[in-house]
Amino acid sequence: MFPPSPSSTFTPTQTVSLQSIEKPFKALVLGSSGTIGSAFVQALQCSPGCSQVVGISRTSHDKFALEDEASIARAAMHEKANGPFSVIVDATGALTIDGQGPEKRLAALNAGQLARAFEVNAIGRALVLKHFIDLLPRQGRCLFAVLSARVGSLSDNKLGGWYGYRASKAAGNMFLQTAAIESHRTRPEAVFAALQPGTVVSKLSSPFQSGHTTVAAEDSVAGLLTALDRLEARAQAWFIDYQGNTIDW
Ligand SMILES: NC(=O)c1ccc[n+]([C@@H]2O[C@H](COP(=O)([O-])OP(=O)(O)OC[C@H]3O[C@@H](n4cnc5c(N)ncnc54)[C@H](OP(=O)(O)O)[C@@H]3O)[C@@H](O)[C@H]2O)c1
């Protein structure tokens, strides 16, 4: 098992076999209605040895919503009987919320919009961790990955702007990191990772992707699964991109 390799030697294949996961295994994807979430569902369904992929979204599970802890707990309870899941991916997240896009300037900040970004991207993420960590196996290697974003890196922030999205993604990363430390005591072979998928054309990104090089969702997900497969379990989370590079927090 290795830390991720640099992008120059990184060649993901479209059908990703998770060599590090004992077969057969089950997988669960939250945000399965989204572009990246549905690409994860498809890739995992094609992954050799994967016997079942459960998708969770606002449409699949009655009233599932990141703003409603009871709905998250209900979905986790419902799927517990189908587990354990050796691969869990949280592909939820939002950039435009209640019709409000990202703020470019301090003067554009308002408390309500900031609170909504945190409710969805940070608190929702924390509550998903709280209720879904127990669906990982107690023993053996397993993966818990969450869709973060490079803009959630404090050290990588060179352009500014996007205050609420950046800050809520950074907070989501901190929840993941803290959960990884706690979980390592009981699940030493679990790998936790925050993922940067590249710019993938989706409902979330399409109003903002002009000028960016885009990557197809299936290529991004193939790269992310390949990189996840190579990560070593440790008492820390990883922050990686779809080309297998680590990102500074
Ligand atoms: N696309 C990119 O270029 C890009 C770049 C960096 C990071 N990311 C991250 O990747 C993740 C997936 O993005 P995507 O591009 O696939 O976007 P997407 O197609 O809009 O998918 C977002 C997913 O999150 C769900 N979701 C949003 N708000 C929710 C809420 N309040 N309660 C429950 N579910 C909610 C959506 O459910 P509905 O279908 O019901 O709306 C959907 O399943 C996000 O965390 C995003 O920040 C994306």
XYZ file of C-alpha atoms and ligand atoms in Angstrom:
297
model
C 0.000 0.000 0.000
C 1.420 3.395 -1.001
C 0.638 7.056 -0.746
C -0.813 8.245 -4.071
C 1.597 8.476 -6.956
C 2.186 11.716 -8.858
C 0.056 12.523 -11.894
C 2.903 11.900 -14.365
C 2.739 8.149 -13.705
C -0.985 7.966 -13.119
C -2.951 5.882 -15.603
C -6.377 4.867 -14.321
C -8.314 2.344 -16.365
C -12.041 2.784 -16.891
C -12.961 -0.466 -15.122
C -11.361 -0.106 -11.733
C -10.692 -3.253 -9.776
C -10.231 -2.391 -6.106
C -7.259 -4.654 -5.412
C -7.051 -3.659 -1.770
C -10.627 -4.584 -0.845
C -11.567 -8.139 0.069
C -14.106 -9.674 -2.369
C -17.030 -9.860 -2.535
C -17.765 -6.412 -1.173
C -20.670 -3.981 -1.025
C -20.613 -0.243 -1.708
C -22.851 2.667 -0.775
C -22.994 6.087 -2.463
C -24.728 9.126 -0.957
C -25.709 11.751 -3.510
C -26.291 9.032 -6.115
C -28.597 11.357 -8.090
C -25.715 13.753 -8.812
C -23.313 13.646 -11.751
C -20.313 12.436 -9.745
C -22.394 10.266 -7.394
C -24.058 8.438 -10.289
C -20.657 7.938 -11.952
C -19.440 6.336 -8.699
C -22.495 4.032 -8.671
C -21.803 2.925 -12.256
C -18.062 2.450 -11.718
C -18.609 0.417 -8.558
C -21.291 -1.718 -10.224
C -18.677 -2.615 -12.879
C -15.882 -3.146 -10.370
C -14.954 -6.869 -10.125
C -16.142 -8.451 -6.878
C -18.640 -5.714 -6.034
C -21.844 -7.607 -5.224
C -24.126 -4.642 -4.518
C -24.137 -0.843 -4.786
C -26.716 1.071 -2.764
C -27.458 4.632 -3.876
C -28.932 7.178 -1.488
C -30.437 10.479 -2.589
C -33.372 12.781 -1.973
C -35.334 10.703 -4.512
C -34.293 7.173 -3.507
C -34.815 7.489 0.231
C -37.974 9.170 1.429
C -37.227 12.728 2.556
C -33.436 12.160 2.841
C -31.940 15.636 3.260
C -28.638 16.899 4.612
C -30.535 19.539 6.609
C -32.534 16.895 8.489
C -30.562 14.638 10.851
C -33.539 12.350 11.433
C -33.698 11.630 7.687
C -29.949 10.811 7.605
C -30.323 8.523 10.629
C -33.344 6.823 9.012
C -31.447 6.153 5.771
C -28.467 4.745 7.699
C -30.718 2.552 9.852
C -32.532 1.303 6.758
C -29.275 0.330 5.008
C -27.578 -1.139 8.074
C -29.345 -4.443 7.453
C -27.840 -4.550 3.922
C -24.291 -3.854 5.121
C -21.519 -3.814 5.985
C -20.254 -1.661 3.092
C -16.510 -1.779 2.434
C -16.736 1.333 0.256
C -18.811 4.378 1.247
C -18.728 7.545 -0.863
C -20.457 10.770 0.165
C -20.895 12.634 -3.150
C -23.348 15.201 -1.816
C -22.693 18.920 -1.811
C -23.949 22.220 -3.163
C -22.498 25.444 -4.543
C -25.670 27.325 -5.481
C -28.152 27.084 -2.607
C -31.692 28.489 -2.623
C -30.826 30.191 -5.920
C -27.821 32.017 -4.423
C -24.476 31.424 -6.145
C -21.031 31.830 -4.546
C -20.093 35.244 -3.138
C -17.221 37.019 -4.920
C -16.665 39.808 -2.384
C -16.874 40.356 1.377
C -19.576 42.941 0.717
C -21.799 40.202 -0.753
C -21.767 38.027 2.405
C -24.943 37.475 4.335
C -25.411 35.348 7.410
C -28.331 33.343 6.082
C -26.517 32.243 2.925
C -23.345 31.381 4.848
C -25.365 29.345 7.335
C -27.000 27.415 4.495
C -23.598 26.589 2.926
C -22.410 25.258 6.284
C -25.672 23.390 6.862
C -25.304 21.466 3.596
C -21.531 21.116 3.037
C -20.217 20.902 6.592
C -22.916 19.969 9.118
C -24.635 17.635 6.641
C -21.269 15.973 6.017
C -20.628 15.610 9.760
C -24.025 14.014 10.306
C -23.483 11.609 7.408
C -20.196 10.577 9.055
C -21.942 10.219 12.421
C -24.636 7.897 11.117
C -22.843 6.010 8.313
C -19.453 5.180 9.859
C -21.053 2.238 11.615
C -21.996 0.759 8.241
C -18.281 0.110 7.562
C -17.027 -3.359 8.489
C -15.433 -3.618 11.945
C -12.526 -5.591 10.541
C -10.567 -5.488 7.311
C -9.692 -2.707 4.909
C -12.477 -0.327 3.944
C -12.842 3.137 2.360
C -14.892 6.177 3.419
C -14.496 8.917 0.811
C -16.195 12.306 0.632
C -16.394 14.736 -2.273
C -14.571 17.824 -1.125
C -13.069 20.472 -3.451
C -9.624 21.975 -3.940
C -11.116 25.370 -3.073
C -11.606 23.976 0.450
C -7.816 23.967 0.909
C -6.640 26.918 3.035
C -3.095 26.751 1.670
C -4.235 26.537 -1.970
C -6.445 29.636 -1.776
C -4.729 31.974 -4.243
C -7.757 33.502 -5.965
C -10.114 34.351 -3.099
C -13.877 34.555 -3.586
C -16.477 31.823 -3.065
C -16.421 32.521 0.680
C -19.207 30.264 1.879
C -18.398 27.316 -0.374
C -14.669 27.457 0.429
C -15.219 27.789 4.173
C -17.911 25.108 4.347
C -15.752 22.671 2.354
C -12.800 23.373 4.682
C -15.078 22.749 7.677
C -16.306 19.527 6.070
C -12.664 18.469 5.687
C -12.057 19.131 9.379
C -15.042 16.967 10.333
C -13.620 14.174 8.159
C -10.127 14.518 9.615
C -11.447 14.416 13.179
C -13.669 11.417 12.442
C -10.693 9.615 10.862
C -8.624 10.074 14.026
C -11.439 8.786 16.252
C -12.344 5.918 13.953
C -8.743 4.689 13.636
C -8.959 3.429 17.233
C -11.724 0.965 16.372
C -11.184 0.479 12.621
C -7.400 0.645 12.079
C -7.692 -0.533 8.462
C -10.231 2.102 7.433
C -9.081 4.747 4.933
C -10.713 8.197 5.029
C -10.241 10.570 2.122
C -11.465 13.956 0.920
C -11.616 14.010 -2.868
C -11.060 16.738 -5.467
C -12.700 15.444 -8.654
C -11.389 18.089 -11.073
C -13.870 20.290 -12.927
C -16.663 17.891 -13.902
C -19.563 19.224 -15.938
C -22.595 18.951 -13.656
C -25.619 20.835 -12.351
C -23.345 22.198 -9.605
C -20.438 23.347 -11.788
C -21.958 24.261 -15.157
C -22.680 27.941 -14.353
C -19.029 28.411 -13.268
C -16.850 26.173 -15.438
C -16.023 28.598 -18.259
C -12.264 28.816 -18.773
C -11.638 25.584 -16.833
C -10.402 22.365 -18.388
C -13.093 19.795 -17.686
C -12.859 16.084 -17.025
C -15.580 13.541 -17.790
C -17.287 12.230 -14.651
C -16.366 8.609 -15.487
C -12.676 9.531 -15.945
C -12.652 11.509 -12.716
C -14.240 8.642 -10.790
C -11.917 6.035 -12.345
C -8.973 8.175 -11.254
C -10.366 8.673 -7.755
C -11.072 4.951 -7.219
C -7.590 4.047 -8.485
C -6.045 6.576 -6.109
C -8.212 5.442 -3.167
C -7.173 1.850 -3.739
C -3.517 2.854 -3.214
C -3.938 4.828 0.004
C -2.597 3.391 3.209
C -4.766 3.272 6.311
C -3.582 5.736 8.938
C -4.928 7.791 11.838
C -5.413 10.760 9.491
C -7.579 11.470 6.492
C -6.105 12.018 3.022
C -6.889 14.914 0.672
C -6.291 13.808 -2.923
C -7.265 14.703 -6.469
C -8.444 12.460 -9.302
C -4.905 12.245 -10.695
C -3.600 10.719 -7.465
C -1.852 13.844 -6.140
C -2.133 14.821 -2.491
C -3.492 18.303 -1.714
C -2.374 20.334 1.292
C -5.229 21.019 3.707
N -18.505 19.207 -10.453
C -17.345 19.735 -10.107
O -16.620 20.294 -10.943
C -16.870 19.630 -8.694
C -15.603 20.164 -8.369
C -15.148 20.065 -7.051
C -15.920 19.444 -6.091
N -17.156 18.943 -6.424
C -17.953 18.326 -5.361
O -18.427 17.067 -5.789
C -19.692 16.781 -5.164
C -20.706 16.349 -6.206
O -20.881 17.406 -7.131
P -21.591 17.216 -8.569
O -20.792 18.043 -9.507
O -21.842 15.778 -8.862
O -22.952 17.991 -8.304
P -24.459 17.550 -8.521
O -24.634 16.825 -9.797
O -25.256 18.802 -8.296
O -24.699 16.512 -7.301
C -24.838 16.943 -5.962
C -25.485 15.863 -5.148
O -25.691 16.357 -3.807
C -27.080 16.210 -3.482
N -27.515 17.261 -2.574
C -27.311 18.601 -2.673
N -27.892 19.240 -1.650
C -28.489 18.282 -0.895
C -29.261 18.327 0.297
N -29.535 19.481 0.904
N -29.719 17.158 0.798
C -29.452 15.982 0.172
N -28.741 15.873 -0.956
C -28.260 17.027 -1.480
C -27.788 16.321 -4.811
O -29.109 15.842 -4.689
P -30.261 16.277 -5.754
O -29.955 15.497 -7.024
O -31.518 15.866 -5.090
O -30.126 17.762 -5.948
C -26.873 15.461 -5.682
O -27.100 14.091 -5.433
C -20.052 18.050 -4.365
O -19.677 17.892 -3.024
C -19.192 19.124 -5.017
O -18.917 20.181 -4.113
C -17.632 19.032 -7.694
